[in-house]
mmCIF file of C-alpha atoms in Angstrom:
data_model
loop_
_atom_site.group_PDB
_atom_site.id
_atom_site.type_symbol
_atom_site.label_atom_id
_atom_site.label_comp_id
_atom_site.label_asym_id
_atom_site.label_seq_id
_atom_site.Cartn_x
_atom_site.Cartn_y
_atom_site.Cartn_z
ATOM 1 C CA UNK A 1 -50.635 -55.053 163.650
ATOM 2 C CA UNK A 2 -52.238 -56.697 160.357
ATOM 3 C CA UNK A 3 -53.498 -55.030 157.847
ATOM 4 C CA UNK A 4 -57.140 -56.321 158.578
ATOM 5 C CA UNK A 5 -56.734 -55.286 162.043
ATOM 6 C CA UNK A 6 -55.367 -51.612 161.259
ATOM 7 C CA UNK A 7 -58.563 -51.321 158.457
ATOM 8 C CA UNK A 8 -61.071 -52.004 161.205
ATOM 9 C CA UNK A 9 -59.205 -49.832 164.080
ATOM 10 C CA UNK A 10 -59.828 -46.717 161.213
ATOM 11 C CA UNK A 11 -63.452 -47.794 160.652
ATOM 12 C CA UNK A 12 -64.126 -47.839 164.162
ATOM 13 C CA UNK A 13 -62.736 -44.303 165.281
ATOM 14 C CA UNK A 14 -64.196 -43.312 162.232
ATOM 15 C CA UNK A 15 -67.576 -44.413 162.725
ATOM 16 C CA UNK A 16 -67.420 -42.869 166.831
ATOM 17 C CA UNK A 17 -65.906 -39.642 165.508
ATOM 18 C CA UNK A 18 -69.930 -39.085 163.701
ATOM 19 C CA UNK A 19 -71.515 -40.084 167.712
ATOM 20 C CA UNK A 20 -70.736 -42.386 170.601
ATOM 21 C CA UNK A 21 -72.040 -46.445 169.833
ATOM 22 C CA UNK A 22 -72.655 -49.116 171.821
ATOM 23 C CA UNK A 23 -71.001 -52.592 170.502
ATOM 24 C CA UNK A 24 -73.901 -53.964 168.448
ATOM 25 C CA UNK A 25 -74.753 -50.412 166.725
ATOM 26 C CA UNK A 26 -71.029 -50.717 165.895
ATOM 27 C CA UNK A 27 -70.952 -53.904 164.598
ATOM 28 C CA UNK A 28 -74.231 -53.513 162.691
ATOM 29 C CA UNK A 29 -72.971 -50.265 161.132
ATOM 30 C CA UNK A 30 -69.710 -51.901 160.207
ATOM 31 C CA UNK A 31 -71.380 -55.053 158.463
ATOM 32 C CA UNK A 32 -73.954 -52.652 156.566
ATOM 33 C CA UNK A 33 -72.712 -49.336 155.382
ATOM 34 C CA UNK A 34 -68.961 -51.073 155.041
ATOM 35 C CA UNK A 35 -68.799 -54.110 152.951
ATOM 36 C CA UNK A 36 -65.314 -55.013 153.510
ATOM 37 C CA UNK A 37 -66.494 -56.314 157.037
ATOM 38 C CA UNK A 38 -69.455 -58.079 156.220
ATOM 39 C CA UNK A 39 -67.750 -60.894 157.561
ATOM 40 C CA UNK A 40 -66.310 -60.812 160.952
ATOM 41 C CA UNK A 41 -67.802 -60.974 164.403
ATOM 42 C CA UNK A 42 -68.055 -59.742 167.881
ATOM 43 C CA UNK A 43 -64.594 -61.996 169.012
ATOM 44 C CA UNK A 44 -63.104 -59.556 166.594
ATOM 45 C CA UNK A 45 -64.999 -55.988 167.156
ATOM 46 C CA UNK A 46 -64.314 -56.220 170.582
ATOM 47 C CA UNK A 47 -60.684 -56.883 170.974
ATOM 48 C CA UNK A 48 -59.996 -53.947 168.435
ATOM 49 C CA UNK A 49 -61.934 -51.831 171.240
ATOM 50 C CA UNK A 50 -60.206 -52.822 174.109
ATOM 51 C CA UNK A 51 -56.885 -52.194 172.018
ATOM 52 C CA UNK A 52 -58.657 -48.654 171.354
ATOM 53 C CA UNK A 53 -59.645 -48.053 174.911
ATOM 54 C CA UNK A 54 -56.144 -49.102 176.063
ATOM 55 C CA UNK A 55 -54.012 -46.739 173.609
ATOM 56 C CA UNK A 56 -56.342 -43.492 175.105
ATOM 57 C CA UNK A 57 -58.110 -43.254 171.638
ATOM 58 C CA UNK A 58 -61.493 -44.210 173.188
ATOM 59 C CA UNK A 59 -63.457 -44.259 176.623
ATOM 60 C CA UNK A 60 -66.402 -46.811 177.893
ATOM 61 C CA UNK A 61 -69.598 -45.043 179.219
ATOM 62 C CA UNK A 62 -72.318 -46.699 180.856
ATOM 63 C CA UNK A 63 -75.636 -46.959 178.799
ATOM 64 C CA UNK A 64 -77.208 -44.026 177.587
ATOM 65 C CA UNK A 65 -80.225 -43.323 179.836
ATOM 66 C CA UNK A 66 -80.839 -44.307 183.725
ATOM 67 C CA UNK A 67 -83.935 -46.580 182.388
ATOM 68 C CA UNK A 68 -81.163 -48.711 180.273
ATOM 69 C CA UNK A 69 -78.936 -48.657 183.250
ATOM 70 C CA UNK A 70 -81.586 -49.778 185.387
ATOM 71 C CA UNK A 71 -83.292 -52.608 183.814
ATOM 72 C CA UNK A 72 -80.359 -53.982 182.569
ATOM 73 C CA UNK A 73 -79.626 -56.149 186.024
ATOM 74 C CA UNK A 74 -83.451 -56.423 186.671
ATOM 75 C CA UNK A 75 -83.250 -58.555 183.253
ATOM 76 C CA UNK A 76 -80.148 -60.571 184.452
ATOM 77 C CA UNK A 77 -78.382 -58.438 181.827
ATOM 78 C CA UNK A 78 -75.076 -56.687 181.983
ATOM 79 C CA UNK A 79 -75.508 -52.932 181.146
ATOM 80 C CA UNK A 80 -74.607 -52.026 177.351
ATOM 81 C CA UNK A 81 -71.278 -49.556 177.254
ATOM 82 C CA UNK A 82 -70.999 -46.581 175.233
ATOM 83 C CA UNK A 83 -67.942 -46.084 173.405
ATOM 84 C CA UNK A 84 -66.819 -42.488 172.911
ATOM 85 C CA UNK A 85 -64.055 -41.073 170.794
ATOM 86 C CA UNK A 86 -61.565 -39.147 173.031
ATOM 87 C CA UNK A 87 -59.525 -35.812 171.524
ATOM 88 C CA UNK A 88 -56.523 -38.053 171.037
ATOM 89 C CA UNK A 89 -58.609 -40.467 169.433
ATOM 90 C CA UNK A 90 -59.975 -37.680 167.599
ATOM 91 C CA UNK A 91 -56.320 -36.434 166.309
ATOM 92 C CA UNK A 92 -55.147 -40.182 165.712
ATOM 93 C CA UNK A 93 -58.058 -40.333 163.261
ATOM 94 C CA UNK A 94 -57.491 -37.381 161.932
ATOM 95 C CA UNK A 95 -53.656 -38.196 161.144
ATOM 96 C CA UNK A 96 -54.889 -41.611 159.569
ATOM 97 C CA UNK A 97 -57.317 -39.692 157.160
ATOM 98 C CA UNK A 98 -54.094 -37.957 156.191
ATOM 99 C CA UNK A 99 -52.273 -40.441 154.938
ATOM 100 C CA UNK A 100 -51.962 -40.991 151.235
ATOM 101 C CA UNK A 101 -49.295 -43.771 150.756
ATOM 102 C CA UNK A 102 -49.977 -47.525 148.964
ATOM 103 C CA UNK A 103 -51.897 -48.480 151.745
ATOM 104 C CA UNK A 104 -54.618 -45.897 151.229
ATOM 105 C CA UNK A 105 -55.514 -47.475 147.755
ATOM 106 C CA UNK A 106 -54.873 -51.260 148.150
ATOM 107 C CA UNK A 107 -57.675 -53.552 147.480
ATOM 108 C CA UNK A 108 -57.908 -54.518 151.173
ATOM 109 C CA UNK A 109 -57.893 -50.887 152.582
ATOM 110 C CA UNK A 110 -59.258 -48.357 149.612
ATOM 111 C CA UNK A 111 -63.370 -49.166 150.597
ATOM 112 C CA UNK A 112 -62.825 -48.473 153.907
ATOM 113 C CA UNK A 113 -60.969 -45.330 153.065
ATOM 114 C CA UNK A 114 -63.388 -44.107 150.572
ATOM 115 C CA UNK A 115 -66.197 -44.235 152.949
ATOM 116 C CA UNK A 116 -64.772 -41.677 154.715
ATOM 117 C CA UNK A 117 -63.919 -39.290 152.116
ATOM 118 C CA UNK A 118 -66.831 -36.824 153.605
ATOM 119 C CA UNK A 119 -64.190 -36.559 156.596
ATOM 120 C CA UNK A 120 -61.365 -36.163 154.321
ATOM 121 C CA UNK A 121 -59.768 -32.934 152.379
ATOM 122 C CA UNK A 122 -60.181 -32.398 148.871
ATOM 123 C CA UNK A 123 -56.396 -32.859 148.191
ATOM 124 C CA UNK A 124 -56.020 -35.979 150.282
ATOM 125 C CA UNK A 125 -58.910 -37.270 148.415
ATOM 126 C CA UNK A 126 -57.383 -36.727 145.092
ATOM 127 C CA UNK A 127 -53.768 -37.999 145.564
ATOM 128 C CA UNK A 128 -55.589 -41.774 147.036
ATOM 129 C CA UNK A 129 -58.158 -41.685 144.161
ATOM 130 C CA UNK A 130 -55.482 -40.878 141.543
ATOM 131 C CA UNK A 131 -52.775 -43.652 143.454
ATOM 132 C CA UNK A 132 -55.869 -45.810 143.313
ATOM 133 C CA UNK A 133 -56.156 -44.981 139.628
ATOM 134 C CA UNK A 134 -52.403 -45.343 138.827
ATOM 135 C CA UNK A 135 -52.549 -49.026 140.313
ATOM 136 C CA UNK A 136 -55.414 -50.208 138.543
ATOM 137 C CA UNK A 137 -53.779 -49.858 135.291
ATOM 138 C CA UNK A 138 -51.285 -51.034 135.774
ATOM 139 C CA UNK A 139 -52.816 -54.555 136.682
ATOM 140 C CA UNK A 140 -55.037 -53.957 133.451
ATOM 141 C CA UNK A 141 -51.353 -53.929 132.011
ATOM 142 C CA UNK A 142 -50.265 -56.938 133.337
ATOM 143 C CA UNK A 143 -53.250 -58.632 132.741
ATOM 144 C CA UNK A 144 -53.333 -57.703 128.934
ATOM 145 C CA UNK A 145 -49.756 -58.841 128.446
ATOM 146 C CA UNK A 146 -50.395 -61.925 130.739
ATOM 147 C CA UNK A 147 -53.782 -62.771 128.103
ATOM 148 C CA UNK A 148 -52.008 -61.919 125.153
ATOM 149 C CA UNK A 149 -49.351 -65.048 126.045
ATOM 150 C CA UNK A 150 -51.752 -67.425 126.980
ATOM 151 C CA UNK A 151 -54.697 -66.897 124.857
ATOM 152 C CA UNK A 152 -53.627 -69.935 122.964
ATOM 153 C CA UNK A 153 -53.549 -72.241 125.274
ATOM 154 C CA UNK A 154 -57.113 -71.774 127.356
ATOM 155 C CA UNK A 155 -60.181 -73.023 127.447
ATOM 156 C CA UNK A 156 -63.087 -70.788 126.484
ATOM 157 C CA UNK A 157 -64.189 -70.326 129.957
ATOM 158 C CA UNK A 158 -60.982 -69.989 131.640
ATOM 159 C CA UNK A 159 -60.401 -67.258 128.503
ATOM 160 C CA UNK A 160 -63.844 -65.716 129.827
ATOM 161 C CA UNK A 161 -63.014 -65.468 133.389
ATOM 162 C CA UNK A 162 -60.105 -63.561 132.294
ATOM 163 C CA UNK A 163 -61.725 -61.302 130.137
ATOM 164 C CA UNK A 164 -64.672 -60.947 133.314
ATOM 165 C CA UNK A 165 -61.867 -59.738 135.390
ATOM 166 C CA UNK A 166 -60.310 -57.057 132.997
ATOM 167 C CA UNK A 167 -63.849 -55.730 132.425
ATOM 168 C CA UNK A 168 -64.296 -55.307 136.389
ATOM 169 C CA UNK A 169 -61.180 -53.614 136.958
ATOM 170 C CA UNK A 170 -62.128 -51.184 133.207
ATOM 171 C CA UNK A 171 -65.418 -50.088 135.225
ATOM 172 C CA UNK A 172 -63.497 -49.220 137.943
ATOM 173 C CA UNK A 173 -60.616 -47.274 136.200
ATOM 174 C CA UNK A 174 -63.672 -45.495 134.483
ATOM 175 C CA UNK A 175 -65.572 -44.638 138.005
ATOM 176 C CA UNK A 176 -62.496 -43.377 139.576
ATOM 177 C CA UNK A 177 -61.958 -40.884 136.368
ATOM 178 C CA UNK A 178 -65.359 -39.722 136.715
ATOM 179 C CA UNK A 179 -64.391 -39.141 140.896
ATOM 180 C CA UNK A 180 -60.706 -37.449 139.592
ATOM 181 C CA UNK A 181 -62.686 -35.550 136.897
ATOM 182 C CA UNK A 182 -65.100 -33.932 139.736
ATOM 183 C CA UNK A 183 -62.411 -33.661 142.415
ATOM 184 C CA UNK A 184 -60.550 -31.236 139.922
ATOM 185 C CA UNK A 185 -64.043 -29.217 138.935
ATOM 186 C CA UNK A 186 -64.030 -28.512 142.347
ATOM 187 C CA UNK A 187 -67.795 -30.706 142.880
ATOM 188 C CA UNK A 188 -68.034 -32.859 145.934
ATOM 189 C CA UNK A 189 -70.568 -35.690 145.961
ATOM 190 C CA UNK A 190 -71.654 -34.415 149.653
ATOM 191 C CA UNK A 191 -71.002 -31.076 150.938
ATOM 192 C CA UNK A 192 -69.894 -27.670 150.622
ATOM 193 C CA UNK A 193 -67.513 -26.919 147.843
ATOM 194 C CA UNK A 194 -63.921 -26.144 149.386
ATOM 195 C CA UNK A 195 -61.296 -27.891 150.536
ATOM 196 C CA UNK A 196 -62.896 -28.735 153.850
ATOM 197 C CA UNK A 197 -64.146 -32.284 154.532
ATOM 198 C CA UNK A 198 -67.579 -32.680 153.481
ATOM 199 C CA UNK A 199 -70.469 -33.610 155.591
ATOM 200 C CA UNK A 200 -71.071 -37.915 155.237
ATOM 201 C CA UNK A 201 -74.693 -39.519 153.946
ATOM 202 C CA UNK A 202 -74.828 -42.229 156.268
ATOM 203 C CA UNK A 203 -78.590 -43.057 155.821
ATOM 204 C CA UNK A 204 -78.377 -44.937 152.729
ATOM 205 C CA UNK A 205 -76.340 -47.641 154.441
ATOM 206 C CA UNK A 206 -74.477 -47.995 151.925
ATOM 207 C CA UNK A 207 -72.394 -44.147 151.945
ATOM 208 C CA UNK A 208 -68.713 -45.049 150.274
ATOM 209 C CA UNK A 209 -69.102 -48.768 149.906
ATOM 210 C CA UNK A 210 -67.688 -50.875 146.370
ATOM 211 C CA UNK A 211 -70.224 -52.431 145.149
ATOM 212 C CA UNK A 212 -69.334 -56.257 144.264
ATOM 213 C CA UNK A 213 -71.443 -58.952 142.101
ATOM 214 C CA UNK A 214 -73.800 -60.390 144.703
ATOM 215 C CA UNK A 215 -73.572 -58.245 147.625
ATOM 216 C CA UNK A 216 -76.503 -58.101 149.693
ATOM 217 C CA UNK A 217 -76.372 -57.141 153.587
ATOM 218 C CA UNK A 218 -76.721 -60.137 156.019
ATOM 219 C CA UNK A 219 -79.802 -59.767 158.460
ATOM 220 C CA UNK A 220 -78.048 -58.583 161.995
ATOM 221 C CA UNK A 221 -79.197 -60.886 164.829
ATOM 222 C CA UNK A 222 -79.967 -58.570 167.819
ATOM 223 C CA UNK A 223 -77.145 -58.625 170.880
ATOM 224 C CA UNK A 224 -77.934 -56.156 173.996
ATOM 225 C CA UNK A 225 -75.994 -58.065 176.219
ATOM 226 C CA UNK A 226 -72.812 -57.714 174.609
ATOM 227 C CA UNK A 227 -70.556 -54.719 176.562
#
């Protein structure tokens, strides 16, 4: 499995652990509360579900009401399916949430992850957002040392981009000490102060998502026929 593929498996259970979605709610949820899949489409969502229905983790359901069910073939249309999170789904997702290795804090993976730190303990939470921390700085390292040698010999904009990309990855390393710095006073952002998961935001539709120069959600282009 890719990395890309194992991100959007996670975002998926996670997402149908909150309520049971049809494909399009998916999708649309996917491309507007998590920006690192702004940019992928239905040949991808749905393959990931079959792969999700096959391993036991979720189940298909017709449409939610009899009216849906029923004017679905009146309107030449195949009825929309449900997908529902199943208890082993339930404990897969809960095992992934668990996990606090590299690949909990990588630049493809740590969005995703951090959108679903209302699911998450308080001590999981800390050990990605410190490893998240710890890796930062040491690119800022690297990058320093890397600018320090070559300063001489570029351009002024080339020298500018640089210095634009040490100053992104600064405001980071200062947001995540702000996050570490509230972890340890015991304050979550949503939710009751403990060590249980707290309770997501998801109206904003934007709950957990890195903001990036630029980003602005793409208009979703209505599909009821896709199953």
């Amino acid at each position: 499995m890719s990395r890309r593929s194992g991100i959007l498996e996670f975002a998926v259970l996670g997402l149908l652990r909150e309520s049971p979605m049809h494909g399009y709610e998916l999708r649309k949820r996917l491309n507007t509360s998590l920006g690192v899949f702004r940019a992928f489409s239905y040949g991808t969502l749905y393959p990931c579900l079959k792969t999700l229905v096959a391993n036991g983790w979720l189940i298909e359901e017709p449409g939610s009401t009899p009216e849906e069910a029923l004017a679905a073939p009146l309107a030449g249309r195949r009825a929309k399916i449900v997908y529902r999170l199943t208890a082993e789904g339930k404990e897969h997702f809960e095992q992934l949430l668990s996990q606090t290795g590299p690949d909990a804090y990588e630049d493809e993976t740590f969005a995703a992850r951090f959108a679903f730190f209302g699911q998450t303990s308080r001590d999981v939470r800390m050990r990605v957002l410190e490893g998240r921390r710890s890796r930062l700085e040491e690119r800022l390292e690297k990058m320093s040392a890397s600018l320090a040698r070559t300063r001489e010999r570029l351009d002024d904009y080339t020298l500018e981009l640089q210095r634009h990309g040490m100053e992104s990855v600064e405001r980071e390393v200062r947001w995540l000490n702000e996050l570490i710095e509230s972890e340890r006073a015991g304050r979550d952002l949503k939710g009751p102060d403990s060590g249980e998961p707290a309770s997501r935001d998801t109206t904003s539709g934007a709950s957990g998502v890195l903001p990036r120069p630029g980003d602005d959600p793409r208009p979703d282009t209505p599909d009821d026929t896709a199953t």
